[in-house]
CSV table of C-alpha atoms and ligand atoms in Angstrom, one decimal:
chain,number,residue,atom,x,y,z
K,1,MET,CA,57.6,82.8,129.5
K,2,PRO,CA,60.1,81.8,127.0
K,3,GLU,CA,63.6,79.8,127.8
K,4,ALA,CA,65.7,82.0,128.1
K,5,LEU,CA,68.0,83.6,125.5
K,6,ASN,CA,71.5,81.5,125.8
K,7,PRO,CA,74.4,82.9,124.2
K,8,GLN,CA,76.8,80.4,123.2
K,9,PRO,CA,80.7,82.1,123.4
K,10,ALA,CA,82.6,82.9,126.4
K,11,PRO,CA,83.3,86.6,124.3
K,12,GLN,CA,87.1,88.7,125.1
K,13,PRO,CA,85.9,92.1,124.7
K,14,PRO,CA,87.6,93.6,122.5
K,15,ALA,CA,89.9,96.2,122.4
K,16,PRO,CA,89.8,99.3,124.3
K,17,GLY,CA,88.2,102.1,122.0
K,18,VAL,CA,86.2,99.0,120.2
K,19,VAL,CA,82.7,98.0,120.7
K,20,ARG,CA,81.6,94.5,120.0
K,21,PHE,CA,77.6,94.4,119.4
K,22,TYR,CA,75.0,91.2,119.9
K,23,ASN,CA,72.1,91.2,119.4
K,24,PHE,CA,70.5,89.0,121.7
K,25,LEU,CA,66.8,90.1,120.1
K,26,PRO,CA,64.0,87.1,119.3
K,27,ARG,CA,63.6,86.2,115.7
K,28,GLY,CA,60.3,87.2,114.4
K,29,ASP,CA,58.3,89.9,114.3
K,30,ALA,CA,57.6,90.5,118.0
K,31,PHE,CA,56.2,93.9,116.8
K,32,LEU,CA,54.1,92.3,114.7
K,33,GLU,CA,52.4,89.5,117.2
K,34,ASP,CA,52.4,92.7,120.2
K,35,VAL,CA,50.0,94.7,118.2
K,36,LEU,CA,48.0,92.1,117.0
K,37,ALA,CA,47.5,90.9,120.0
K,38,GLY,CA,47.4,94.0,122.1
K,39,LEU,CA,44.4,95.4,120.6
K,40,ALA,CA,42.2,92.4,120.4
K,41,GLY,CA,42.3,92.9,124.0
K,42,ALA,CA,38.7,94.2,125.3
K,43,GLN,CA,41.1,96.8,126.9
K,44,LYS,CA,43.5,97.1,124.1
K,45,SER,CA,46.8,98.0,124.8
K,46,ILE,CA,50.4,98.1,123.0
K,47,PRO,CA,53.6,97.1,125.5
K,48,PRO,CA,56.0,100.6,126.1
K,49,LYS,CA,58.8,99.6,124.9
K,50,TYR,CA,57.2,99.8,121.5
K,51,PHE,CA,57.5,103.8,121.5
K,52,TYR,CA,61.6,104.0,121.5
K,53,ASP,CA,61.5,104.1,117.4
K,54,GLU,CA,64.6,106.0,116.2
K,55,HIS,CA,62.2,109.6,116.2
K,56,GLY,CA,61.0,107.6,119.4
K,57,CYS,CA,64.5,107.7,121.3
K,58,GLU,CA,64.7,111.6,120.0
K,59,LEU,CA,61.3,112.3,121.1
K,60,PHE,CA,62.1,111.0,124.9
K,61,GLU,CA,65.2,112.9,125.1
K,62,ALA,CA,63.4,115.6,124.5
K,63,ILE,CA,61.2,114.9,127.2
K,64,CYS,CA,63.9,114.7,129.2
K,65,ASP,CA,64.8,118.8,128.8
K,66,LEU,CA,61.6,119.3,129.8
K,67,PRO,CA,60.8,121.5,132.9
K,68,GLU,CA,57.8,119.0,134.1
K,69,TYR,CA,60.3,116.0,133.7
K,70,TYR,CA,62.3,116.4,137.2
K,71,LEU,CA,62.8,112.6,136.6
K,72,THR,CA,66.5,112.6,135.2
K,73,ARG,CA,67.6,115.4,136.1
K,74,THR,CA,67.6,115.6,139.3
K,75,GLU,CA,68.4,111.7,138.8
K,76,LEU,CA,71.5,112.7,137.2
K,77,GLY,CA,71.8,115.3,140.5
K,78,ILE,CA,71.7,112.3,142.6
K,79,LEU,CA,74.6,110.6,141.0
K,80,ARG,CA,76.3,113.5,140.9
K,81,SER,CA,76.6,114.3,144.1
K,82,GLN,CA,77.1,110.3,145.4
K,83,ALA,CA,79.5,109.7,142.6
K,84,VAL,CA,82.3,109.2,145.1
K,85,GLU,CA,80.1,107.2,147.6
K,86,PHE,CA,79.2,105.1,144.5
K,87,ALA,CA,83.0,104.0,144.0
K,88,GLN,CA,83.2,103.1,147.8
K,89,PHE,CA,80.6,101.1,147.7
K,90,ALA,CA,81.4,99.1,144.8
K,91,GLY,CA,85.5,99.0,144.8
K,92,PRO,CA,87.8,98.2,142.0
K,93,ASP,CA,87.3,95.7,138.8
K,94,VAL,CA,83.9,96.5,138.4
K,95,GLU,CA,81.6,95.0,135.0
K,96,LEU,CA,79.3,97.3,134.6
K,97,ILE,CA,75.9,96.5,133.3
K,98,GLU,CA,73.5,98.3,132.1
K,99,PHE,CA,69.3,98.5,131.5
K,100,GLY,CA,67.8,100.9,129.0
K,101,SER,CA,71.0,102.5,128.6
K,102,GLY,CA,69.7,105.3,126.5
K,103,ALA,CA,71.8,108.4,125.7
K,104,GLN,CA,74.5,107.0,128.0
K,105,GLU,CA,73.8,110.2,130.3
K,106,LYS,CA,73.9,108.8,133.3
K,107,THR,CA,76.5,105.9,132.3
K,108,ARG,CA,79.3,109.2,132.1
K,109,VAL,CA,78.7,110.0,136.1
K,110,LEU,CA,79.2,106.2,136.8
K,111,VAL,CA,82.2,105.7,134.3
K,112,ASP,CA,83.6,108.3,135.9
K,113,ALA,CA,83.4,107.7,139.5
K,114,LEU,CA,84.3,103.7,139.0
K,115,ARG,CA,86.3,103.2,136.1
K,116,PRO,CA,84.9,100.1,135.5
K,117,SER,CA,86.8,97.1,133.5
K,118,LEU,CA,84.2,96.6,132.3
K,119,TYR,CA,80.2,98.6,130.7
K,120,VAL,CA,77.5,96.3,128.9
K,121,PRO,CA,74.6,98.3,127.5
K,122,VAL,CA,71.1,96.4,127.3
K,123,ASP,CA,69.0,98.2,125.0
K,124,ILE,CA,66.2,97.3,122.7
K,125,ALA,CA,66.7,100.3,120.5
K,126,GLY,CA,69.7,98.8,118.8
K,127,ASP,CA,70.1,101.8,116.3
K,128,ALA,CA,70.4,104.3,119.3
K,129,LEU,CA,72.8,102.0,121.1
K,130,ARG,CA,75.0,102.0,118.8
K,131,ALA,CA,75.2,105.5,119.0
K,132,ALA,CA,75.4,106.1,122.1
K,133,SER,CA,78.2,103.6,122.6
K,134,GLU,CA,80.3,104.7,120.3
K,135,LYS,CA,80.3,107.9,121.6
K,136,LEU,CA,81.0,107.0,124.7
K,137,ALA,CA,84.1,104.4,123.3
K,138,ALA,CA,85.6,107.5,121.5
K,139,ASP,CA,84.9,110.0,124.7
K,140,TYR,CA,86.7,106.7,126.8
K,141,PRO,CA,89.1,104.7,125.0
K,142,TRP,CA,90.3,103.1,128.2
K,143,LEU,CA,87.1,101.5,129.0
K,144,ASN,CA,85.8,98.1,127.2
K,145,ILE,CA,81.9,98.0,125.4
K,146,MET,CA,80.3,94.8,124.8
K,147,GLY,CA,76.6,96.5,123.1
K,148,ILE,CA,73.4,94.5,123.8
K,149,CYS,CA,70.4,94.6,121.8
K,150,ALA,CA,67.7,93.0,123.7
K,151,ASP,CA,64.5,92.9,124.9
K,152,TYR,CA,65.4,92.6,129.0
K,153,THR,CA,61.3,92.7,130.1
K,154,ARG,CA,62.0,88.6,128.3
K,155,PRO,CA,64.0,86.3,129.9
K,156,LEU,CA,67.3,87.1,129.3
K,157,ALA,CA,70.7,85.2,130.5
K,158,LEU,CA,73.8,88.0,129.7
K,159,PRO,CA,77.0,86.7,128.5
K,160,GLU,CA,79.8,86.6,131.0
K,161,PHE,CA,82.7,88.0,129.3
K,162,GLY,CA,86.4,86.3,130.4
K,163,GLY,CA,89.8,88.4,130.1
K,164,VAL,CA,89.1,91.6,131.8
K,165,PRO,CA,89.6,91.6,135.3
K,166,VAL,CA,86.4,91.2,137.6
K,167,ARG,CA,85.8,92.0,141.3
K,168,ARG,CA,82.0,92.5,141.2
K,169,LYS,CA,78.9,93.3,138.3
K,170,LEU,CA,77.2,96.3,139.3
K,171,VAL,CA,73.8,96.3,137.4
K,172,PHE,CA,72.7,99.7,136.8
K,173,PHE,CA,69.0,100.4,135.7
K,174,PRO,CA,68.2,104.2,136.0
K,175,GLY,CA,65.0,106.4,134.7
K,176,SER,CA,62.3,104.4,136.8
K,177,THR,CA,62.1,102.4,133.9
K,178,ILE,CA,61.1,99.5,136.1
K,179,GLY,CA,57.6,101.8,136.7
K,180,ASN,CA,57.2,100.2,133.8
K,181,PHE,CA,56.6,97.0,134.8
K,182,THR,CA,53.3,95.8,137.0
K,183,PRO,CA,54.6,95.8,140.9
K,184,ALA,CA,54.5,91.6,139.8
K,185,GLU,CA,56.7,92.1,136.8
K,186,ALA,CA,59.0,94.3,138.5
K,187,LEU,CA,59.9,91.2,141.2
K,188,VAL,CA,60.6,88.9,138.2
K,189,PHE,CA,62.7,91.6,136.7
K,190,LEU,CA,64.3,92.2,140.5
K,191,LYS,CA,65.0,88.7,140.2
K,192,GLN,CA,66.6,88.2,136.6
K,193,ALA,CA,68.6,91.2,137.7
K,194,ARG,CA,70.5,89.8,141.1
K,195,LYS,CA,71.2,86.5,138.6
K,196,ALA,CA,73.0,88.9,136.5
K,197,ALA,CA,73.8,90.2,139.3
K,198,GLY,CA,75.4,87.0,141.0
K,199,ARG,CA,75.8,86.8,144.4
K,200,GLY,CA,78.1,90.1,146.5
K,201,GLY,CA,76.9,92.1,143.1
K,202,ILE,CA,75.1,95.9,143.5
K,203,LEU,CA,72.0,96.9,141.7
K,204,LEU,CA,72.2,100.3,141.7
K,205,ILE,CA,68.6,101.7,140.8
K,206,GLY,CA,66.6,104.5,139.3
K,207,VAL,CA,62.7,105.2,141.4
K,208,ASP,CA,60.4,107.8,140.9
K,209,LEU,CA,58.7,108.4,144.3
K,210,LYS,CA,55.0,108.9,145.0
K,211,LYS,CA,54.0,112.5,146.1
K,212,ASP,CA,51.4,114.9,144.5
K,213,LYS,CA,49.7,114.4,141.5
K,214,ARG,CA,49.8,118.2,140.3
K,215,ILE,CA,53.6,117.3,140.1
K,216,LEU,CA,52.7,114.1,138.4
K,217,ASP,CA,50.6,114.7,135.9
K,218,ALA,CA,52.6,117.8,134.2
K,219,ALA,CA,55.8,115.4,133.8
K,220,TYR,CA,53.4,112.9,132.2
K,221,ASP,CA,51.6,115.6,130.2
K,222,ASP,CA,53.4,118.6,129.5
K,223,SER,CA,52.6,122.5,128.5
K,224,ARG,CA,54.4,121.7,124.9
K,225,GLY,CA,53.1,118.4,124.2
K,226,VAL,CA,56.3,116.8,123.6
K,227,THR,CA,55.1,113.7,126.0
K,228,ALA,CA,51.5,113.7,123.6
K,229,GLN,CA,54.1,113.3,120.4
K,230,PHE,CA,55.8,110.8,121.9
K,231,ASN,CA,52.6,108.3,123.0
K,232,LEU,CA,51.1,108.9,119.1
K,233,ASN,CA,53.7,108.3,117.6
K,234,LEU,CA,53.5,104.3,118.2
K,235,LEU,CA,50.4,105.2,115.7
K,236,ASN,CA,52.9,106.3,113.6
K,237,ARG,CA,55.6,104.0,114.1
K,238,ILE,CA,52.4,101.2,113.4
K,239,ASN,CA,51.3,102.7,110.1
K,240,ARG,CA,55.1,102.3,109.0
K,241,GLU,CA,56.4,99.4,110.1
K,242,LEU,CA,53.3,97.2,110.2
K,243,GLY,CA,51.1,98.5,107.0
K,244,GLY,CA,48.8,100.3,110.1
K,245,ASP,CA,46.0,103.7,108.9
K,246,PHE,CA,45.8,104.9,112.4
K,247,GLN,CA,45.0,108.7,111.9
K,248,LEU,CA,47.1,110.4,114.7
K,249,ASN,CA,44.8,113.6,114.6
K,250,ARG,CA,41.8,111.5,115.6
K,251,PHE,CA,43.6,110.3,119.0
K,252,ARG,CA,44.9,112.5,121.9
K,253,HIS,CA,47.2,112.1,124.5
K,254,LYS,CA,45.7,111.6,127.7
K,255,ALA,CA,48.1,110.6,130.8
K,256,PHE,CA,47.3,111.2,134.8
K,257,TYR,CA,47.7,110.2,138.4
K,258,ASP,CA,46.0,106.6,140.1
K,259,PRO,CA,46.6,108.2,143.6
K,260,VAL,CA,45.4,104.5,144.5
K,261,MET,CA,47.6,102.4,142.0
K,262,GLY,CA,50.0,104.6,142.8
K,263,ARG,CA,51.7,105.0,138.5
K,264,VAL,CA,50.9,107.5,135.8
K,265,GLU,CA,48.8,105.7,133.1
K,266,MET,CA,49.1,106.8,128.9
K,267,HIS,CA,46.6,106.4,127.2
K,268,LEU,CA,46.1,107.0,123.5
K,269,GLU,CA,42.1,108.1,123.3
K,270,SER,CA,39.9,107.5,120.1
K,271,LEU,CA,38.3,110.7,120.1
K,272,TYR,CA,35.6,109.3,117.4
K,273,SER,CA,33.9,105.9,116.8
K,274,GLN,CA,36.3,104.9,114.0
K,275,PHE,CA,38.0,101.5,112.9
K,276,VAL,CA,41.8,101.0,111.4
K,277,HIS,CA,43.6,98.5,110.4
K,278,VAL,CA,47.3,96.8,111.2
K,279,SER,CA,48.5,94.3,108.8
K,280,GLY,CA,45.0,93.9,106.8
K,281,LYS,CA,43.3,93.5,110.2
K,282,ARG,CA,40.8,95.8,111.5
K,283,PHE,CA,39.9,97.0,114.5
K,284,ASP,CA,37.5,99.1,115.8
K,285,PHE,CA,37.1,101.9,118.4
K,286,ARG,CA,34.3,103.7,120.5
K,287,ALA,CA,34.4,107.4,121.3
K,288,GLY,CA,36.6,107.6,124.0
K,289,GLU,CA,37.9,103.9,123.9
K,290,SER,CA,41.7,104.1,125.1
K,291,ILE,CA,44.8,101.9,124.0
K,292,HIS,CA,46.8,102.1,127.2
K,293,THR,CA,50.1,102.6,126.3
K,294,GLU,CA,52.5,102.6,129.6
K,295,ILE,CA,52.1,102.6,133.5
K,296,SER,CA,54.8,104.2,135.0
K,297,CYS,CA,54.3,102.6,139.1
K,298,LYS,CA,55.7,105.3,141.8
K,299,TYR,CA,57.0,103.7,144.9
K,300,SER,CA,57.8,104.4,148.4
K,301,PRO,CA,61.7,103.7,149.8
K,302,GLU,CA,59.8,101.0,151.5
K,303,GLU,CA,57.9,99.4,149.1
K,304,PHE,CA,60.7,99.2,146.9
K,305,ARG,CA,63.1,98.3,149.2
K,306,ASP,CA,60.2,95.6,150.4
K,307,MET,CA,60.4,94.8,146.3
K,308,GLY,CA,63.8,94.1,147.0
K,309,ARG,CA,64.2,91.6,150.5
K,310,LYS,CA,61.8,89.6,148.4
K,311,ALA,CA,63.8,89.5,145.2
K,312,GLY,CA,67.1,88.4,146.8
K,313,PHE,CA,68.7,91.7,147.4
K,314,SER,CA,70.1,93.6,151.1
K,315,PRO,CA,68.9,97.2,150.4
K,316,GLU,CA,71.9,98.7,152.0
K,317,ARG,CA,71.2,102.5,151.4
K,318,PHE,CA,69.2,104.7,149.4
K,319,TRP,CA,69.7,108.4,148.1
K,320,THR,CA,67.1,110.9,147.6
K,321,ASP,CA,67.0,115.0,146.9
K,322,SER,CA,66.1,117.5,148.9
K,323,GLY,CA,62.4,118.1,147.0
K,324,GLN,CA,62.4,114.1,147.9
K,325,LEU,CA,61.4,113.8,144.4
K,326,PHE,CA,63.4,110.8,143.4
K,327,ALA,CA,65.2,107.8,145.1
K,328,VAL,CA,68.5,105.5,143.6
K,329,HIS,CA,68.7,102.2,145.9
K,330,GLY,CA,71.5,100.7,146.4
K,331,MET,CA,71.5,97.1,147.0
K,332,VAL,CA,73.2,94.1,147.8
K,333,ALA,CA,73.1,90.6,146.1
K,334,VAL,CA,72.5,88.5,149.0
T,1,LIG,C1,61.6,105.9,130.2
T,1,LIG,C2,60.0,104.6,131.5
T,1,LIG,C3,61.6,105.8,132.4
T,1,LIG,O1,58.2,106.6,132.1
T,1,LIG,O2,58.5,108.2,133.5
T,1,LIG,C4,58.6,109.2,130.0
T,1,LIG,C5,58.8,107.0,130.1
T,1,LIG,N1,56.9,108.1,129.5
T,1,LIG,N2,57.3,110.0,129.6
T,1,LIG,C6,58.7,107.1,132.6
T,1,LIG,C7,57.8,108.2,129.8
T,1,LIG,C8,56.5,109.6,129.6
T,1,LIG,C9,60.1,107.1,131.5
T,1,LIG,N3,60.9,105.5,131.5
């Protein structure tokens, strides 16, 4: 793995209501390198972080509103009902760090409850991060916001911010985005989150639970075809940004829960024997061959608490909804 990207100064937060942004994305074209390498493998694959171009972010927001996609609304319900308890758990003068901050709807629940002295959203989608953070700043003029555009699937050292009182860091990683990592990668990420939180810091993390295959299959292959569009949009992005010539009607969205692995897999399956080009390089597909685009691992409460312990956390509590669909874990860094 490359060395941690180390930001230089100890920056002061800007005036409340003003958002400051840092770009920690690596130089060079990581997207091109990852796509070329991913399409060259025996099982073709592309990392899911590349779903989130502008249209991909919009499509993901549309997924969150789907009746079948219970994750977002269930987690939001848990956060709303437990907000007061979170605030007691966290105490005053919190630095709220959020990985994969997206549209920041869940953030608002925490900001209302915790009144953090600083909010540090981290997201790979720079324009969406900027837009959401500026809206948040307009609605919460007292809140200090330091936006960080970064790929947190790689080693990342967040800056220490001076100038505001911070007693405790709270790392918020909602949405079950942890499920996009394999269990081994998730453990590496949790260790990084442990470092970001610091001793005594808190990890508040949303984790989708294992459940009936029919519910999961529908959540990732919805009747309106929005998830299919979200998956196929990756090919559009490659066409536009990397000089690709994928024909979207020659691929289909495939998503299924594998109960043995405890994870959903998403693929783009080639309908025909065909070849495509990306940036002048040719890639061949057999009929039925797929590009693996995402995993969404599901964890029972005990499985996830064990992983938290291995990463240096004490899993203090967790909350679920009445349907036992989703869990939010509160862990303290030891
Ligand atoms: C944003 C990673 C949590 O895995 O459930 C939604 C992405 N993929 N539908 C998930 C996604 C297909 C989502 N995460």
